[in-house]
PDB file of C-alpha atoms in Angstrom:
ATOM      1  CA  UNK V   4     165.927  58.419 135.705  1.00  0.00           C
ATOM      2  CA  UNK V   5     164.503  56.096 138.323  1.00  0.00           C
ATOM      3  CA  UNK V   6     160.983  56.651 136.987  1.00  0.00           C
ATOM      4  CA  UNK V   7     161.736  54.193 134.181  1.00  0.00           C
ATOM      5  CA  UNK V   8     162.330  51.469 136.761  1.00  0.00           C
ATOM      6  CA  UNK V   9     159.138  52.386 138.626  1.00  0.00           C
ATOM      7  CA  UNK V  10     157.120  52.043 135.414  1.00  0.00           C
ATOM      8  CA  UNK V  11     158.737  48.670 134.799  1.00  0.00           C
ATOM      9  CA  UNK V  12     156.728  47.086 137.594  1.00  0.00           C
ATOM     10  CA  UNK V  13     153.950  46.273 135.122  1.00  0.00           C
ATOM     11  CA  UNK V  14     155.888  46.513 131.843  1.00  0.00           C
ATOM     12  CA  UNK V  15     159.295  45.335 130.676  1.00  0.00           C
ATOM     13  CA  UNK V  16     162.010  47.894 131.274  1.00  0.00           C
ATOM     14  CA  UNK V  17     162.958  47.663 127.592  1.00  0.00           C
ATOM     15  CA  UNK V  18     159.385  48.589 126.608  1.00  0.00           C
ATOM     16  CA  UNK V  19     159.263  51.507 129.026  1.00  0.00           C
ATOM     17  CA  UNK V  20     162.586  52.914 127.827  1.00  0.00           C
ATOM     18  CA  UNK V  21     161.614  52.563 124.152  1.00  0.00           C
ATOM     19  CA  UNK V  22     158.167  54.057 124.737  1.00  0.00           C
ATOM     20  CA  UNK V  23     159.604  56.994 126.665  1.00  0.00           C
ATOM     21  CA  UNK V  24     162.034  57.760 123.842  1.00  0.00           C
ATOM     22  CA  UNK V  25     159.240  57.504 121.283  1.00  0.00           C
ATOM     23  CA  UNK V  26     156.626  59.648 123.021  1.00  0.00           C
ATOM     24  CA  UNK V  27     159.280  62.271 123.794  1.00  0.00           C
ATOM     25  CA  UNK V  28     160.315  62.414 120.136  1.00  0.00           C
ATOM     26  CA  UNK V  29     156.704  62.607 118.973  1.00  0.00           C
ATOM     27  CA  UNK V  30     155.895  65.406 121.422  1.00  0.00           C
ATOM     28  CA  UNK V  31     158.855  67.470 120.184  1.00  0.00           C
ATOM     29  CA  UNK V  32     158.085  66.749 116.535  1.00  0.00           C
ATOM     30  CA  UNK V  33     154.395  67.566 116.828  1.00  0.00           C
ATOM     31  CA  UNK V  34     155.193  71.004 118.224  1.00  0.00           C
ATOM     32  CA  UNK V  35     156.736  72.077 114.892  1.00  0.00           C
ATOM     33  CA  UNK V  36     156.206  69.532 112.103  1.00  0.00           C
ATOM     34  CA  UNK V  37     152.625  70.055 110.949  1.00  0.00           C
ATOM     35  CA  UNK V  38     152.935  67.791 107.933  1.00  0.00           C
ATOM     36  CA  UNK V  39     153.532  64.699 110.062  1.00  0.00           C
ATOM     37  CA  UNK V  40     151.547  65.695 113.152  1.00  0.00           C
ATOM     38  CA  UNK V  41     148.368  63.713 112.511  1.00  0.00           C
ATOM     39  CA  UNK V  42     150.126  60.389 111.885  1.00  0.00           C
ATOM     40  CA  UNK V  43     152.492  60.829 114.804  1.00  0.00           C
ATOM     41  CA  UNK V  44     149.735  61.920 117.172  1.00  0.00           C
ATOM     42  CA  UNK V  45     147.858  58.716 116.344  1.00  0.00           C
ATOM     43  CA  UNK V  46     150.989  56.738 117.119  1.00  0.00           C
ATOM     44  CA  UNK V  47     151.436  58.655 120.404  1.00  0.00           C
ATOM     45  CA  UNK V  48     147.920  57.686 121.505  1.00  0.00           C
ATOM     46  CA  UNK V  49     148.587  54.086 120.515  1.00  0.00           C
ATOM     47  CA  UNK V  50     151.698  53.961 122.699  1.00  0.00           C
ATOM     48  CA  UNK V  51     150.224  55.584 125.814  1.00  0.00           C
ATOM     49  CA  UNK V  52     147.199  53.261 125.720  1.00  0.00           C
ATOM     50  CA  UNK V  53     149.504  50.604 127.172  1.00  0.00           C
ATOM     51  CA  UNK V  54     149.698  52.574 130.415  1.00  0.00           C
ATOM     52  CA  UNK V  55     147.314  53.689 133.146  1.00  0.00           C
ATOM     53  CA  UNK V  56     146.657  57.417 133.630  1.00  0.00           C
ATOM     54  CA  UNK V  57     148.901  57.359 136.690  1.00  0.00           C
ATOM     55  CA  UNK V  58     151.690  55.717 134.687  1.00  0.00           C
ATOM     56  CA  UNK V  59     151.322  58.173 131.787  1.00  0.00           C
ATOM     57  CA  UNK V  60     151.834  61.021 134.268  1.00  0.00           C
ATOM     58  CA  UNK V  61     155.381  59.721 134.831  1.00  0.00           C
ATOM     59  CA  UNK V  62     156.434  60.463 131.251  1.00  0.00           C
ATOM     60  CA  UNK V  63     156.429  64.289 131.580  1.00  0.00           C
ATOM     61  CA  UNK V  64     158.437  63.916 134.789  1.00  0.00           C
ATOM     62  CA  UNK V  65     160.977  61.741 133.006  1.00  0.00           C
ATOM     63  CA  UNK V  66     161.129  64.298 130.196  1.00  0.00           C
ATOM     64  CA  UNK V  67     161.810  67.068 132.733  1.00  0.00           C
ATOM     65  CA  UNK V  68     164.603  64.963 134.256  1.00  0.00           C
ATOM     66  CA  UNK V  69     166.143  64.456 130.821  1.00  0.00           C
ATOM     67  CA  UNK V  70     165.935  68.184 130.082  1.00  0.00           C
ATOM     68  CA  UNK V  71     167.662  69.022 133.372  1.00  0.00           C
ATOM     69  CA  UNK V  72     170.350  66.406 132.770  1.00  0.00           C
ATOM     70  CA  UNK V  73     171.135  67.797 129.297  1.00  0.00           C
ATOM     71  CA  UNK V  74     171.220  71.328 130.727  1.00  0.00           C
ATOM     72  CA  UNK V  75     173.791  70.150 133.252  1.00  0.00           C
ATOM     73  CA  UNK V  76     175.938  68.231 130.755  1.00  0.00           C
ATOM     74  CA  UNK V  77     175.652  68.104 126.985  1.00  0.00           C
ATOM     75  CA  UNK V  78     176.221  64.428 126.324  1.00  0.00           C
ATOM     76  CA  UNK V  79     174.353  61.284 125.345  1.00  0.00           C
ATOM     77  CA  UNK V  80     172.282  61.038 128.521  1.00  0.00           C
ATOM     78  CA  UNK V  81     169.837  58.487 127.116  1.00  0.00           C
ATOM     79  CA  UNK V  82     172.691  56.272 125.933  1.00  0.00           C
ATOM     80  CA  UNK V  83     174.113  56.342 129.450  1.00  0.00           C
ATOM     81  CA  UNK V  84     170.712  55.479 130.927  1.00  0.00           C
ATOM     82  CA  UNK V  85     170.474  52.585 128.442  1.00  0.00           C
ATOM     83  CA  UNK V  86     173.731  51.229 129.829  1.00  0.00           C
ATOM     84  CA  UNK V  87     172.885  51.959 133.477  1.00  0.00           C
ATOM     85  CA  UNK V  88     169.692  49.942 133.084  1.00  0.00           C
ATOM     86  CA  UNK V  89     171.847  47.147 131.572  1.00  0.00           C
ATOM     87  CA  UNK V  90     169.644  47.017 128.500  1.00  0.00           C
ATOM     88  CA  UNK V  91     172.744  46.670 126.311  1.00  0.00           C
ATOM     89  CA  UNK V  92     173.440  43.317 127.973  1.00  0.00           C
ATOM     90  CA  UNK V  93     169.901  41.984 127.531  1.00  0.00           C
ATOM     91  CA  UNK V  94     168.836  43.197 124.103  1.00  0.00           C
ATOM     92  CA  UNK V  95     170.577  43.284 120.714  1.00  0.00           C
ATOM     93  CA  UNK V  96     174.077  43.682 122.162  1.00  0.00           C
ATOM     94  CA  UNK V  97     173.945  47.434 121.566  1.00  0.00           C
ATOM     95  CA  UNK V  98     176.664  49.646 123.011  1.00  0.00           C
ATOM     96  CA  UNK V  99     176.683  53.432 122.901  1.00  0.00           C
ATOM     97  CA  UNK V 100     180.006  55.270 122.563  1.00  0.00           C
ATOM     98  CA  UNK V 101     181.292  56.764 125.843  1.00  0.00           C
ATOM     99  CA  UNK V 102     181.415  60.550 126.096  1.00  0.00           C
ATOM    100  CA  UNK V 103     185.182  60.873 126.523  1.00  0.00           C
ATOM    101  CA  UNK V 104     185.839  58.837 123.361  1.00  0.00           C
ATOM    102  CA  UNK V 105     183.340  60.907 121.378  1.00  0.00           C
ATOM    103  CA  UNK V 106     185.034  64.120 122.500  1.00  0.00           C
ATOM    104  CA  UNK V 107     188.434  62.880 121.321  1.00  0.00           C
ATOM    105  CA  UNK V 108     186.947  61.845 117.974  1.00  0.00           C
ATOM    106  CA  UNK V 109     185.158  65.193 117.638  1.00  0.00           C
ATOM    107  CA  UNK V 110     188.409  67.094 118.213  1.00  0.00           C
ATOM    108  CA  UNK V 111     190.171  65.029 115.561  1.00  0.00           C
ATOM    109  CA  UNK V 112     187.291  65.396 113.111  1.00  0.00           C
ATOM    110  CA  UNK V 113     186.943  69.160 113.485  1.00  0.00           C
ATOM    111  CA  UNK V 114     190.624  70.062 113.702  1.00  0.00           C
ATOM    112  CA  UNK V 115     191.931  73.386 114.996  1.00  0.00           C
ATOM    113  CA  UNK V 116     189.413  76.157 115.780  1.00  0.00           C
ATOM    114  CA  UNK V 117     191.076  78.536 113.287  1.00  0.00           C
ATOM    115  CA  UNK V 118     190.506  75.963 110.540  1.00  0.00           C
ATOM    116  CA  UNK V 119     186.809  75.823 111.378  1.00  0.00           C
ATOM    117  CA  UNK V 120     186.354  79.516 110.600  1.00  0.00           C
ATOM    118  CA  UNK V 121     188.134  79.032 107.278  1.00  0.00           C
ATOM    119  CA  UNK V 122     185.883  76.097 106.360  1.00  0.00           C
ATOM    120  CA  UNK V 123     182.809  78.142 107.274  1.00  0.00           C
ATOM    121  CA  UNK V 124     183.854  81.219 105.308  1.00  0.00           C
ATOM    122  CA  UNK V 125     181.940  80.436 102.091  1.00  0.00           C
ATOM    123  CA  UNK V 126     178.542  79.389 103.366  1.00  0.00           C
ATOM    124  CA  UNK V 127     178.612  80.326 107.046  1.00  0.00           C
ATOM    125  CA  UNK V 128     177.952  76.876 108.463  1.00  0.00           C
ATOM    126  CA  UNK V 129     179.245  73.315 108.679  1.00  0.00           C
ATOM    127  CA  UNK V 130     177.384  70.140 107.786  1.00  0.00           C
ATOM    128  CA  UNK V 131     177.846  66.780 109.471  1.00  0.00           C
ATOM    129  CA  UNK V 132     176.697  63.365 108.257  1.00  0.00           C
ATOM    130  CA  UNK V 133     176.372  60.609 110.855  1.00  0.00           C
ATOM    131  CA  UNK V 134     175.480  57.262 109.205  1.00  0.00           C
ATOM    132  CA  UNK V 135     174.943  55.276 112.430  1.00  0.00           C
ATOM    133  CA  UNK V 136     174.023  57.836 115.049  1.00  0.00           C
ATOM    134  CA  UNK V 137     172.903  55.668 117.969  1.00  0.00           C
ATOM    135  CA  UNK V 138     171.742  58.037 120.693  1.00  0.00           C
ATOM    136  CA  UNK V 139     173.591  60.938 119.077  1.00  0.00           C
ATOM    137  CA  UNK V 140     176.735  60.928 121.209  1.00  0.00           C
ATOM    138  CA  UNK V 141     179.144  61.834 118.404  1.00  0.00           C
ATOM    139  CA  UNK V 142     176.984  64.685 117.127  1.00  0.00           C
ATOM    140  CA  UNK V 143     176.539  66.050 120.644  1.00  0.00           C
ATOM    141  CA  UNK V 144     180.317  65.942 121.139  1.00  0.00           C
ATOM    142  CA  UNK V 145     180.852  67.864 117.890  1.00  0.00           C
ATOM    143  CA  UNK V 146     178.337  70.496 119.000  1.00  0.00           C
ATOM    144  CA  UNK V 147     180.209  70.778 122.289  1.00  0.00           C
ATOM    145  CA  UNK V 148     183.568  71.225 120.563  1.00  0.00           C
ATOM    146  CA  UNK V 149     182.136  73.960 118.347  1.00  0.00           C
ATOM    147  CA  UNK V 150     180.792  75.755 121.410  1.00  0.00           C
ATOM    148  CA  UNK V 151     184.198  75.460 123.090  1.00  0.00           C
ATOM    149  CA  UNK V 152     185.725  77.086 119.989  1.00  0.00           C
ATOM    150  CA  UNK V 153     183.348  80.039 120.348  1.00  0.00           C
ATOM    151  CA  UNK V 154     181.011  78.913 117.541  1.00  0.00           C
ATOM    152  CA  UNK V 155     177.255  78.837 118.152  1.00  0.00           C
ATOM    153  CA  UNK V 156     176.343  75.411 116.805  1.00  0.00           C
ATOM    154  CA  UNK V 157     172.648  76.325 116.820  1.00  0.00           C
ATOM    155  CA  UNK V 158     173.374  78.693 113.934  1.00  0.00           C
ATOM    156  CA  UNK V 159     176.528  77.242 112.380  1.00  0.00           C
ATOM    157  CA  UNK V 160     175.950  73.473 112.278  1.00  0.00           C
ATOM    158  CA  UNK V 161     173.534  71.244 110.439  1.00  0.00           C
ATOM    159  CA  UNK V 162     173.380  67.495 111.001  1.00  0.00           C
ATOM    160  CA  UNK V 163     171.937  64.638 108.993  1.00  0.00           C
ATOM    161  CA  UNK V 164     171.941  61.582 111.255  1.00  0.00           C
ATOM    162  CA  UNK V 165     170.751  58.104 110.298  1.00  0.00           C
ATOM    163  CA  UNK V 166     170.120  54.896 112.180  1.00  0.00           C
ATOM    164  CA  UNK V 167     168.458  51.611 111.267  1.00  0.00           C
ATOM    165  CA  UNK V 168     167.067  51.241 114.808  1.00  0.00           C
ATOM    166  CA  UNK V 169     163.976  53.389 115.371  1.00  0.00           C
ATOM    167  CA  UNK V 170     164.646  53.498 119.104  1.00  0.00           C
ATOM    168  CA  UNK V 171     167.990  55.178 118.386  1.00  0.00           C
ATOM    169  CA  UNK V 172     166.292  57.615 116.012  1.00  0.00           C
ATOM    170  CA  UNK V 173     163.908  58.631 118.809  1.00  0.00           C
ATOM    171  CA  UNK V 174     166.753  58.944 121.319  1.00  0.00           C
ATOM    172  CA  UNK V 175     168.944  61.048 119.037  1.00  0.00           C
ATOM    173  CA  UNK V 176     166.077  63.227 117.838  1.00  0.00           C
ATOM    174  CA  UNK V 177     164.885  64.009 121.364  1.00  0.00           C
ATOM    175  CA  UNK V 178     168.353  64.939 122.579  1.00  0.00           C
ATOM    176  CA  UNK V 179     169.187  67.014 119.482  1.00  0.00           C
ATOM    177  CA  UNK V 180     165.872  68.835 119.835  1.00  0.00           C
ATOM    178  CA  UNK V 181     166.448  69.631 123.503  1.00  0.00           C
ATOM    179  CA  UNK V 182     170.004  70.825 122.796  1.00  0.00           C
ATOM    180  CA  UNK V 183     168.866  73.028 119.903  1.00  0.00           C
ATOM    181  CA  UNK V 184     170.863  71.191 117.246  1.00  0.00           C
ATOM    182  CA  UNK V 185     169.523  71.786 113.703  1.00  0.00           C
ATOM    183  CA  UNK V 186     169.177  68.270 112.343  1.00  0.00           C
ATOM    184  CA  UNK V 187     167.327  65.789 110.207  1.00  0.00           C
ATOM    185  CA  UNK V 188     167.277  62.384 111.893  1.00  0.00           C
ATOM    186  CA  UNK V 189     166.551  59.618 109.393  1.00  0.00           C
ATOM    187  CA  UNK V 190     165.187  56.195 110.192  1.00  0.00           C
ATOM    188  CA  UNK V 191     166.967  54.334 107.451  1.00  0.00           C
ATOM    189  CA  UNK V 192     169.793  52.090 106.352  1.00  0.00           C
ATOM    190  CA  UNK V 193     172.937  53.958 105.343  1.00  0.00           C
ATOM    191  CA  UNK V 194     174.245  50.919 103.451  1.00  0.00           C
ATOM    192  CA  UNK V 195     171.181  49.929 101.408  1.00  0.00           C
ATOM    193  CA  UNK V 196     169.971  53.578 101.255  1.00  0.00           C
ATOM    194  CA  UNK V 197     166.495  52.511 102.384  1.00  0.00           C
ATOM    195  CA  UNK V 198     164.593  55.191 104.274  1.00  0.00           C
ATOM    196  CA  UNK V 199     161.413  54.910 106.350  1.00  0.00           C
ATOM    197  CA  UNK V 200     160.916  58.243 108.070  1.00  0.00           C
ATOM    198  CA  UNK V 201     162.465  61.646 108.697  1.00  0.00           C
ATOM    199  CA  UNK V 202     162.434  63.647 111.901  1.00  0.00           C
ATOM    200  CA  UNK V 203     163.155  67.384 111.679  1.00  0.00           C
ATOM    201  CA  UNK V 204     164.303  69.078 114.882  1.00  0.00           C
ATOM    202  CA  UNK V 205     162.650  72.353 115.947  1.00  0.00           C
ATOM    203  CA  UNK V 206     165.806  74.329 115.124  1.00  0.00           C
ATOM    204  CA  UNK V 207     165.847  72.826 111.617  1.00  0.00           C
ATOM    205  CA  UNK V 208     162.254  73.887 110.934  1.00  0.00           C
ATOM    206  CA  UNK V 209     162.074  77.213 112.791  1.00  0.00           C
ATOM    207  CA  UNK V 210     165.341  78.525 111.360  1.00  0.00           C
ATOM    208  CA  UNK V 211     164.674  77.609 107.734  1.00  0.00           C
ATOM    209  CA  UNK V 212     167.377  75.001 107.270  1.00  0.00           C
ATOM    210  CA  UNK V 213     165.611  73.271 104.377  1.00  0.00           C
ATOM    211  CA  UNK V 214     165.856  76.522 102.439  1.00  0.00           C
ATOM    212  CA  UNK V 215     169.473  77.164 103.471  1.00  0.00           C
ATOM    213  CA  UNK V 216     170.573  73.689 102.433  1.00  0.00           C
ATOM    214  CA  UNK V 217     168.720  73.916  99.109  1.00  0.00           C
ATOM    215  CA  UNK V 218     170.378  77.266  98.365  1.00  0.00           C
ATOM    216  CA  UNK V 219     173.761  75.814  99.246  1.00  0.00           C
ATOM    217  CA  UNK V 220     173.225  72.855  96.903  1.00  0.00           C
ATOM    218  CA  UNK V 221     172.172  75.209  94.113  1.00  0.00           C
ATOM    219  CA  UNK V 222     175.310  77.285  94.646  1.00  0.00           C
ATOM    220  CA  UNK V 223     177.513  74.168  94.543  1.00  0.00           C
ATOM    221  CA  UNK V 224     175.893  73.060  91.260  1.00  0.00           C
ATOM    222  CA  UNK V 225     176.392  76.497  89.728  1.00  0.00           C
ATOM    223  CA  UNK V 226     180.106  76.534  90.489  1.00  0.00           C
TER     224      UNK V 226
END
């Protein structure tokens, strides 16, 4: 994603990366989440005002590159870009989990494929909670393992992912949305239980996951 470096001629590379993640997340959210569209559209306009018209035109190109990269390999592409740009060395000491480690952890977490079908028998889907999601690498690895087991994660998986860093929320949300993962990405603190915003992926909204989850909770209470 060399376009990020080109945009960094007039802006800090950290700012460009963060702004790209944010405007991408807002664009995906505003396509489906009517309740939050007005506020997020105002924020979108606030962010792009930092850039010239020529610079703003780079963002859709970067988004297309990200889409192509995720089509080619379902992994935490933005986390890798973060490292390739050496932003983890310059800011906050953040490190995103490597893909191969996430895949091992996903295999251990999910267990044998035959066990997955047993666990899904009652309600027809699995739920995953990720309290510190970063760019979403672990969730993406779980989705990949389900697909390898012959399970369509777009219909059989729901994720609630949380991170205290809004940049990570934008990164995870954008990648989940592009991969078709039904998810709620929460900007919040999993320890203090503070929460500042919620981001619903297109597959969460368009496939009625709020209703499915509510029905599942009601069934659990009734048992």
